[in-house]
Amino acid sequence: MCGILAVLGCIDNSQAKRSRIIELSRRLRHRGPDWSGLHCHQDCYLAHQRLAIVDPTSGDQPLYNEDKTVVVTVNGEIYNHKQLREKLTSHQFRTGSDCEVIAHLNKTSKLHFSVNHFLSFPDVVHVHLYYHFLINMSAGELRRWYNPPWYSEHIPSTPYDPLVLREAFEKAVIKRLMTDVPFGVLLSGGLDSSLVASVASRYMLQSEAACQWGSQLHTFCIGLKGSPDLKAAREVANYLGTRHHEFHFTVQEGLDALEEVIYHTETYDVTTIRASTPMFLMSRKIKSLGVKMVLSGEGSDEIFGGYLYFHKAPNKEEFHQETCRKIKALHLYDCLRANKSTSAWGVEARVPFLDKEFINIAMSIDPEWKMVRPDLGRIEKWVLRNAFDDDQKPYLPKHILYRQKEQFSDGVGYSWIDGLKDHANEHVTDAMLMNASFVYPENTPTTKEGYYYRAIFEKFFPKNAARSTVPGGPSIACSTAKAVEWDAAWSKNPDPSGRAALGVHECAYEEAVDEKNANLINGTTTAI
Amino acid sequence: MCGILAVLGCSDDSQAKRVRVLELSRRLKHRGPDWSGLYQHGDCYLAHQRLAIIDPASGDQPLYNENQAIVVTVNGEIYNHEELRKSLPNHKFRTGSDCDVIAHLYEEHGENFVDMLDGMFSFVLLDTRDDSFIVARDAIGITSLYIGWGLDGSVWISSELKGLNDDCEHFESFPPGHMYSSKEGGFRRWYNPPWFSEAIPSAPYDPLVLRRAFESAVIKRLMTDVPFGVLLSGGLDSSLVASITARHLAGTKAAKQWGAQLHSFCVGLEGSPDLKAAKEVADYLGTVHHEFHFTVQDGIDAIEDVIYHIETYDVTTIRASTPMFLMSRKIKSLGVKMVISGEGSDEIFGGYLYFHKAPNKEEFHRETCRKIKALHQYDCLRANKSTSAWGLEARVPFLDKEFIKVAMDIDPEWKMIKPERGRIEKWVLRRAFDDEEQPYLPKHILYRQKEQFSDGVGYSWIDGLKAHASQHVTDKMMLNASHIFPHNTPTTKEAYYYRMIFERFFPQNSARLTVPGGASVACSTAKAVEWDSAWSNNLDPSGRAALGVHLSAYDQKLTTVSAANVPTKIIDNMPRIMEVTAP
């Protein structure tokens, strides 16, 4: 990841403005610790903080076309840059950077500055933060360039073909092995990260990266001592033969990091903050080992309806539309977490499940196949599991391939969430919570934990526009507001934890009695 | 380098205070990007931001003795930690960290153990048995350290000014070679080498003794568990460091892990003298050489950041820090965490040009002593903070305690510049490494006089800075300078420009007092200005005229400068000479 900042048409080309932009750009330096650049054209400024992953020696930004009339500042990785370069035979490239193609692809040059968090071609938008757009200075409008079939939320009808799905995912992983620096895989031991690790270690030998950095894959896992994730990940790592790194943190270390986590992830969403904190701590350790890029498993739960509440989807249409909504909201939740928790320390996270082509294929499957059908032995994400169920050359042992694991925040150790709640209870009084709707009329926090995070967020980002970038509204166990309607009991239930709403007994949480139930509760969020 | 911050006895053990300490500690995060730790004992807080060089896997701080009664937070490297461990056979060590010995030494010897440490360090040690604490800083002040006092009766310690300036009523730079003990309630100098008294030494010069002392200073600094390299400007000092490192790398533990080929780094404007000189040395030594180019605009854009990090408004320091700051970012991006650098040689051997005018050996020697004592405010500060800004550690073998002792013990007669006997500045050092059998460096490099840092990066760098400053500082502003900045009044537009930035980041009176000022000619101390009556009388702040060198010589690179009675090529050193503040 890099950090980009552009100020366009500010009617001020003074030194003071330049200094101010440099100062603001420095706020994004954690994203790109390796170098920075500023291009100034009259009253337009393009600033860049670079994390050098491809072509570290010459790819400093901004990037230009041949006559320097088109200037680009980019945060991202263009996985198909080699094919694109081949198509642009008449163009001369200055650097080996994957992003340089962008300047050359823009044919309407003149005074068009392509300002994008991620411009179109190879990857899907959600990986990157919110403001993915293309400003055409002469047009002055926001335009959606991404128009896949699933976007309309029509119900697809392609029959499920396990091999097609498998190949699409393998391709998505392989193209993300493009790197000139050391990398690894985030491995929680759950299905999604285990598949990423398995595919990556299988194809690593053939990649360019392996020639430079050795063919043994590095995997990383974090947890409180003795946590479920650590155990599960170790098992997978042993099976795959990766070079596995375990990081332990204490509840106190997590609490001490909260302010920084909120500053970096720029949210007050409770689930996101809970899950971001361990990832944030782990990223610092990963970076300290010299690793600059990691592959991660985000997105699978959205595409395949992996969250527990999908068990209650009334029909395939509702199921499908909910997955579409979840994907569209990813940039506010898991993408935001994955991107900003890692970028805080100059580590880049790549998410193969959000490959544009893979999403197309996965979202064109008749959703009947994705439905959770205990009667047919289909647990959640069955289509994905089944696609990698290869008896000849197993990707993962069966019991891992078909196991239901803790979701992130809980997997790091049960006492993490409890510790957070206790801490918040100590510092937020009942009186404070009672007045919450007056103090925070928008997205009013309903728990002390929510209140605690909100107070920190407001301290860093006091503007009204800032709080509006964070989503809110009713939710059960990570569902969208719409899916709350699936069960009449949900919308009536005032318990913000959603535990009771999902019909699971409280104590199941600690004891993890029943694997499926445990998983169910792990999916819970706060806020209704 | 790491970043340390301690708040001791603040009578506040609330969550709010903890959060505040964490927040302040984060201001030092650049120094230690790898991990952080906070230890709290009642109203005492020890915070640490770690750059992991030795034992990255287990050496997270704070560090403890066996029963955790003694807690230490350290920034530094203890080169003799293995011997010290052996001297403590009854102690159990928890980590492989070189700094782990400190808590145990204290347990064994009480407060008087600091001189046993060989290295660069600053630490805070808290004894929870009686809530006492000690703070110490290395002999020369290679690591940066500040001390402050709060209105609540608290004592604050921070690796950088920015960790404590907003919360202390008064603060100052922690004196190098000193310790502060809460029991004694004051400072005490633990570093008492013979040269400190400024008495004139009489040991005859033995080239081989000096050579061996420097070699062992370099070798002990190869202790590392992470990739490293050398800063190579192509001048005498950095070239010697690179040469010795390359020669001894093969046998070290570091070479086994990271390869036996040395990485060297140089920065400059395109086509600058340093780049050329360094390339030549790198080729000769066969290092993996990395050249970094920057533009004047890159440098100017970085100035604010440089001043924020270096925490000074000293013109020479800022000029020289900027390229080093830019280079450090590039070095770090290559995965290198530690570099060895050549600071200190000019002070120890009288390498600055004005030493040509030293009236006698006594004056010469005393000036070198003064220069070494002031190093922590100038080149140590630059080297430490320019690199630490990007989580890179700089090690400086010329400031090895044992080496300084040997070098400062030499009869200063030998160090005097005597053109008639072919002795140019730093001749004792050059001569010590003039080995015909196994040459460390080719003769012409060993005996060449090279640009000093700010100019070596390219002549237009200083000109660019001045031009930029004069665009943003008006004559009117200069006219009022003494009213706006009564302390250390800036006398040039460039100095005024830096000062404005400094004051914005560090507005407290204590902050401006941590930066040195006063009369100086070409980096001399105020005392040495007396060496030439023309110097102190001269009102020209540039000092060019004062040294008797014609202005145009700078650009034209004349080969002889008779007026100043200095050897040829002296003009190459001009930029430093221009760097003079009038009394």
PDB file of C-alpha atoms in Angstrom, chain A residues 193-337:
ATOM      1  CA  SER A 193      -6.745 -18.110   5.283  1.00  0.00           C
ATOM      2  CA  SER A 194      -5.829 -21.796   5.173  1.00  0.00           C
ATOM      3  CA  LEU A 195      -6.900 -22.007   1.542  1.00  0.00           C
ATOM      4  CA  VAL A 196      -4.890 -18.919   0.686  1.00  0.00           C
ATOM      5  CA  ALA A 197      -1.838 -20.403   2.402  1.00  0.00           C
ATOM      6  CA  SER A 198      -2.308 -23.758   0.758  1.00  0.00           C
ATOM      7  CA  VAL A 199      -2.639 -22.345  -2.758  1.00  0.00           C
ATOM      8  CA  ALA A 200       0.220 -19.875  -2.218  1.00  0.00           C
ATOM      9  CA  SER A 201       2.617 -22.526  -0.961  1.00  0.00           C
ATOM     10  CA  ARG A 202       1.654 -24.830  -3.818  1.00  0.00           C
ATOM     11  CA  TYR A 203       2.383 -22.249  -6.515  1.00  0.00           C
ATOM     12  CA  MET A 204       5.163 -20.388  -4.880  1.00  0.00           C
ATOM     13  CA  LEU A 205       7.898 -22.518  -6.406  1.00  0.00           C
ATOM     14  CA  GLN A 206       7.019 -21.322  -9.882  1.00  0.00           C
ATOM     15  CA  SER A 207       6.817 -17.660  -8.963  1.00  0.00           C
ATOM     16  CA  GLU A 208       9.409 -14.986  -9.474  1.00  0.00           C
ATOM     17  CA  ALA A 209       9.176 -14.128  -5.803  1.00  0.00           C
ATOM     18  CA  ALA A 210      10.468 -17.572  -4.820  1.00  0.00           C
ATOM     19  CA  CYS A 211      13.641 -17.072  -6.858  1.00  0.00           C
ATOM     20  CA  GLN A 212      14.391 -13.932  -4.876  1.00  0.00           C
ATOM     21  CA  TRP A 213      13.175 -14.771  -1.402  1.00  0.00           C
ATOM     22  CA  GLY A 214      13.259 -18.525  -1.076  1.00  0.00           C
ATOM     23  CA  SER A 215      10.506 -21.003  -1.750  1.00  0.00           C
ATOM     24  CA  GLN A 216       9.409 -21.565   1.819  1.00  0.00           C
ATOM     25  CA  LEU A 217       6.264 -19.657   2.559  1.00  0.00           C
ATOM     26  CA  HIS A 218       6.138 -17.539   5.719  1.00  0.00           C
ATOM     27  CA  THR A 219       2.885 -17.621   7.667  1.00  0.00           C
ATOM     28  CA  PHE A 220       1.830 -15.418  10.554  1.00  0.00           C
ATOM     29  CA  CYS A 221      -0.673 -15.786  13.335  1.00  0.00           C
ATOM     30  CA  ILE A 222      -1.525 -13.733  16.401  1.00  0.00           C
ATOM     31  CA  GLY A 223      -3.392 -14.485  19.581  1.00  0.00           C
ATOM     32  CA  LEU A 224      -3.470 -14.323  23.326  1.00  0.00           C
ATOM     33  CA  LYS A 225      -1.405 -17.172  24.707  1.00  0.00           C
ATOM     34  CA  GLY A 226      -3.161 -20.487  24.179  1.00  0.00           C
ATOM     35  CA  SER A 227      -5.851 -19.041  21.906  1.00  0.00           C
ATOM     36  CA  PRO A 228      -7.855 -21.144  19.437  1.00  0.00           C
ATOM     37  CA  ASP A 229      -6.394 -19.391  16.375  1.00  0.00           C
ATOM     38  CA  LEU A 230      -2.812 -20.102  17.395  1.00  0.00           C
ATOM     39  CA  LYS A 231      -3.595 -23.775  17.731  1.00  0.00           C
ATOM     40  CA  ALA A 232      -5.566 -24.014  14.509  1.00  0.00           C
ATOM     41  CA  ALA A 233      -2.978 -22.073  12.515  1.00  0.00           C
ATOM     42  CA  ARG A 234      -0.115 -24.166  13.833  1.00  0.00           C
ATOM     43  CA  GLU A 235      -1.892 -27.283  12.677  1.00  0.00           C
ATOM     44  CA  VAL A 236      -2.343 -25.902   9.160  1.00  0.00           C
ATOM     45  CA  ALA A 237       1.199 -24.554   9.051  1.00  0.00           C
ATOM     46  CA  ASN A 238       2.572 -27.949  10.027  1.00  0.00           C
ATOM     47  CA  TYR A 239       0.499 -29.619   7.360  1.00  0.00           C
ATOM     48  CA  LEU A 240       1.661 -27.183   4.673  1.00  0.00           C
ATOM     49  CA  GLY A 241       5.237 -27.036   5.914  1.00  0.00           C
ATOM     50  CA  THR A 242       5.371 -23.237   6.066  1.00  0.00           C
ATOM     51  CA  ARG A 243       7.808 -21.178   8.102  1.00  0.00           C
ATOM     52  CA  HIS A 244       5.313 -20.244  10.773  1.00  0.00           C
ATOM     53  CA  HIS A 245       5.561 -17.219  13.090  1.00  0.00           C
ATOM     54  CA  GLU A 246       3.377 -16.948  16.173  1.00  0.00           C
ATOM     55  CA  PHE A 247       2.864 -13.673  17.959  1.00  0.00           C
ATOM     56  CA  HIS A 248       1.370 -13.404  21.415  1.00  0.00           C
ATOM     57  CA  PHE A 249      -0.146 -10.295  22.858  1.00  0.00           C
ATOM     58  CA  THR A 250      -1.662  -9.525  26.225  1.00  0.00           C
ATOM     59  CA  VAL A 251      -5.026  -7.907  26.835  1.00  0.00           C
ATOM     60  CA  GLN A 252      -3.176  -4.929  28.327  1.00  0.00           C
ATOM     61  CA  GLU A 253      -1.096  -4.507  25.161  1.00  0.00           C
ATOM     62  CA  GLY A 254      -4.283  -4.562  23.129  1.00  0.00           C
ATOM     63  CA  LEU A 255      -5.928  -1.977  25.384  1.00  0.00           C
ATOM     64  CA  ASP A 256      -2.874   0.253  25.207  1.00  0.00           C
ATOM     65  CA  ALA A 257      -3.057   0.128  21.416  1.00  0.00           C
ATOM     66  CA  LEU A 258      -6.735   1.094  21.114  1.00  0.00           C
ATOM     67  CA  GLU A 259      -6.253   4.809  20.574  1.00  0.00           C
ATOM     68  CA  GLU A 260      -3.750   4.143  17.868  1.00  0.00           C
ATOM     69  CA  VAL A 261      -5.954   1.514  16.256  1.00  0.00           C
ATOM     70  CA  ILE A 262      -8.843   3.961  16.072  1.00  0.00           C
ATOM     71  CA  TYR A 263      -6.569   6.681  14.754  1.00  0.00           C
ATOM     72  CA  HIS A 264      -5.383   4.351  12.023  1.00  0.00           C
ATOM     73  CA  THR A 265      -8.549   2.488  11.095  1.00  0.00           C
ATOM     74  CA  GLU A 266     -10.636   5.658  11.309  1.00  0.00           C
ATOM     75  CA  THR A 267     -13.784   3.975  12.519  1.00  0.00           C
ATOM     76  CA  TYR A 268     -15.825   3.562  15.660  1.00  0.00           C
ATOM     77  CA  ASP A 269     -17.460   0.353  14.491  1.00  0.00           C
ATOM     78  CA  VAL A 270     -17.115  -2.036  17.414  1.00  0.00           C
ATOM     79  CA  THR A 271     -16.545  -5.258  15.496  1.00  0.00           C
ATOM     80  CA  THR A 272     -13.977  -3.623  13.269  1.00  0.00           C
ATOM     81  CA  ILE A 273     -12.002  -2.215  16.203  1.00  0.00           C
ATOM     82  CA  ARG A 274     -12.047  -5.528  18.066  1.00  0.00           C
ATOM     83  CA  ALA A 275     -10.739  -7.378  15.053  1.00  0.00           C
ATOM     84  CA  SER A 276      -8.334  -4.664  13.924  1.00  0.00           C
ATOM     85  CA  THR A 277      -6.368  -4.497  17.144  1.00  0.00           C
ATOM     86  CA  PRO A 278      -4.699  -7.923  16.951  1.00  0.00           C
ATOM     87  CA  MET A 279      -4.125  -7.415  13.230  1.00  0.00           C
ATOM     88  CA  PHE A 280      -2.558  -4.030  13.928  1.00  0.00           C
ATOM     89  CA  LEU A 281      -0.207  -5.484  16.551  1.00  0.00           C
ATOM     90  CA  MET A 282       0.708  -8.387  14.311  1.00  0.00           C
ATOM     91  CA  SER A 283       1.465  -6.102  11.377  1.00  0.00           C
ATOM     92  CA  ARG A 284       4.088  -4.268  13.419  1.00  0.00           C
ATOM     93  CA  LYS A 285       5.806  -7.559  14.225  1.00  0.00           C
ATOM     94  CA  ILE A 286       5.571  -8.719  10.622  1.00  0.00           C
ATOM     95  CA  LYS A 287       7.115  -5.509   9.370  1.00  0.00           C
ATOM     96  CA  SER A 288       9.906  -5.760  11.929  1.00  0.00           C
ATOM     97  CA  LEU A 289      10.863  -9.076  10.316  1.00  0.00           C
ATOM     98  CA  GLY A 290      11.390  -7.257   7.029  1.00  0.00           C
ATOM     99  CA  VAL A 291       8.184  -8.518   5.422  1.00  0.00           C
ATOM    100  CA  LYS A 292       6.333  -5.896   3.395  1.00  0.00           C
ATOM    101  CA  MET A 293       3.396  -7.738   1.917  1.00  0.00           C
ATOM    102  CA  VAL A 294       0.932 -10.358   3.130  1.00  0.00           C
ATOM    103  CA  LEU A 295      -1.897 -12.287   1.540  1.00  0.00           C
ATOM    104  CA  SER A 296      -5.063 -12.388   3.582  1.00  0.00           C
ATOM    105  CA  GLY A 297      -8.428 -14.162   3.493  1.00  0.00           C
ATOM    106  CA  GLU A 298     -10.959 -11.317   3.698  1.00  0.00           C
ATOM    107  CA  GLY A 299     -14.063 -11.368   1.526  1.00  0.00           C
ATOM    108  CA  SER A 300     -14.962 -15.039   1.507  1.00  0.00           C
ATOM    109  CA  ASP A 301     -17.672 -14.712   4.162  1.00  0.00           C
ATOM    110  CA  GLU A 302     -19.368 -11.998   2.152  1.00  0.00           C
ATOM    111  CA  ILE A 303     -19.202 -13.781  -1.193  1.00  0.00           C
ATOM    112  CA  PHE A 304     -20.320 -17.156   0.100  1.00  0.00           C
ATOM    113  CA  GLY A 305     -22.572 -16.098   2.966  1.00  0.00           C
ATOM    114  CA  GLY A 306     -20.251 -17.435   5.605  1.00  0.00           C
ATOM    115  CA  TYR A 307     -21.712 -15.498   8.501  1.00  0.00           C
ATOM    116  CA  LEU A 308     -23.830 -17.425  10.901  1.00  0.00           C
ATOM    117  CA  TYR A 309     -27.000 -15.457  10.338  1.00  0.00           C
ATOM    118  CA  PHE A 310     -27.098 -16.752   6.782  1.00  0.00           C
ATOM    119  CA  HIS A 311     -28.445 -19.961   8.317  1.00  0.00           C
ATOM    120  CA  LYS A 312     -31.718 -18.107   8.616  1.00  0.00           C
ATOM    121  CA  ALA A 313     -31.901 -16.803   5.066  1.00  0.00           C
ATOM    122  CA  PRO A 314     -35.509 -17.488   4.047  1.00  0.00           C
ATOM    123  CA  ASN A 315     -34.782 -18.254   0.381  1.00  0.00           C
ATOM    124  CA  LYS A 316     -32.056 -18.159  -2.231  1.00  0.00           C
ATOM    125  CA  GLU A 317     -33.081 -14.724  -3.502  1.00  0.00           C
ATOM    126  CA  GLU A 318     -32.723 -13.151  -0.075  1.00  0.00           C
ATOM    127  CA  PHE A 319     -29.497 -15.057   0.435  1.00  0.00           C
ATOM    128  CA  HIS A 320     -28.028 -13.741  -2.786  1.00  0.00           C
ATOM    129  CA  GLN A 321     -29.108 -10.160  -2.309  1.00  0.00           C
ATOM    130  CA  GLU A 322     -27.613 -10.168   1.162  1.00  0.00           C
ATOM    131  CA  THR A 323     -24.259 -11.371  -0.213  1.00  0.00           C
ATOM    132  CA  CYS A 324     -24.382  -8.549  -2.771  1.00  0.00           C
ATOM    133  CA  ARG A 325     -25.092  -6.008  -0.062  1.00  0.00           C
ATOM    134  CA  LYS A 326     -22.306  -7.419   2.068  1.00  0.00           C
ATOM    135  CA  ILE A 327     -19.806  -7.163  -0.772  1.00  0.00           C
ATOM    136  CA  LYS A 328     -20.831  -3.595  -1.479  1.00  0.00           C
ATOM    137  CA  ALA A 329     -20.295  -2.747   2.187  1.00  0.00           C
ATOM    138  CA  LEU A 330     -16.941  -4.501   2.487  1.00  0.00           C
ATOM    139  CA  HIS A 331     -14.980  -1.304   2.032  1.00  0.00           C
ATOM    140  CA  LEU A 332     -16.523  -0.022   5.257  1.00  0.00           C
ATOM    141  CA  TYR A 333     -15.668  -3.100   7.290  1.00  0.00           C
ATOM    142  CA  ASP A 334     -13.217  -5.870   6.541  1.00  0.00           C
ATOM    143  CA  CYS A 335     -11.418  -4.109   3.691  1.00  0.00           C
ATOM    144  CA  LEU A 336     -11.001  -1.077   5.859  1.00  0.00           C
ATOM    145  CA  ARG A 337      -9.662  -3.215   8.674  1.00  0.00           C
TER     146      ARG A 337
END
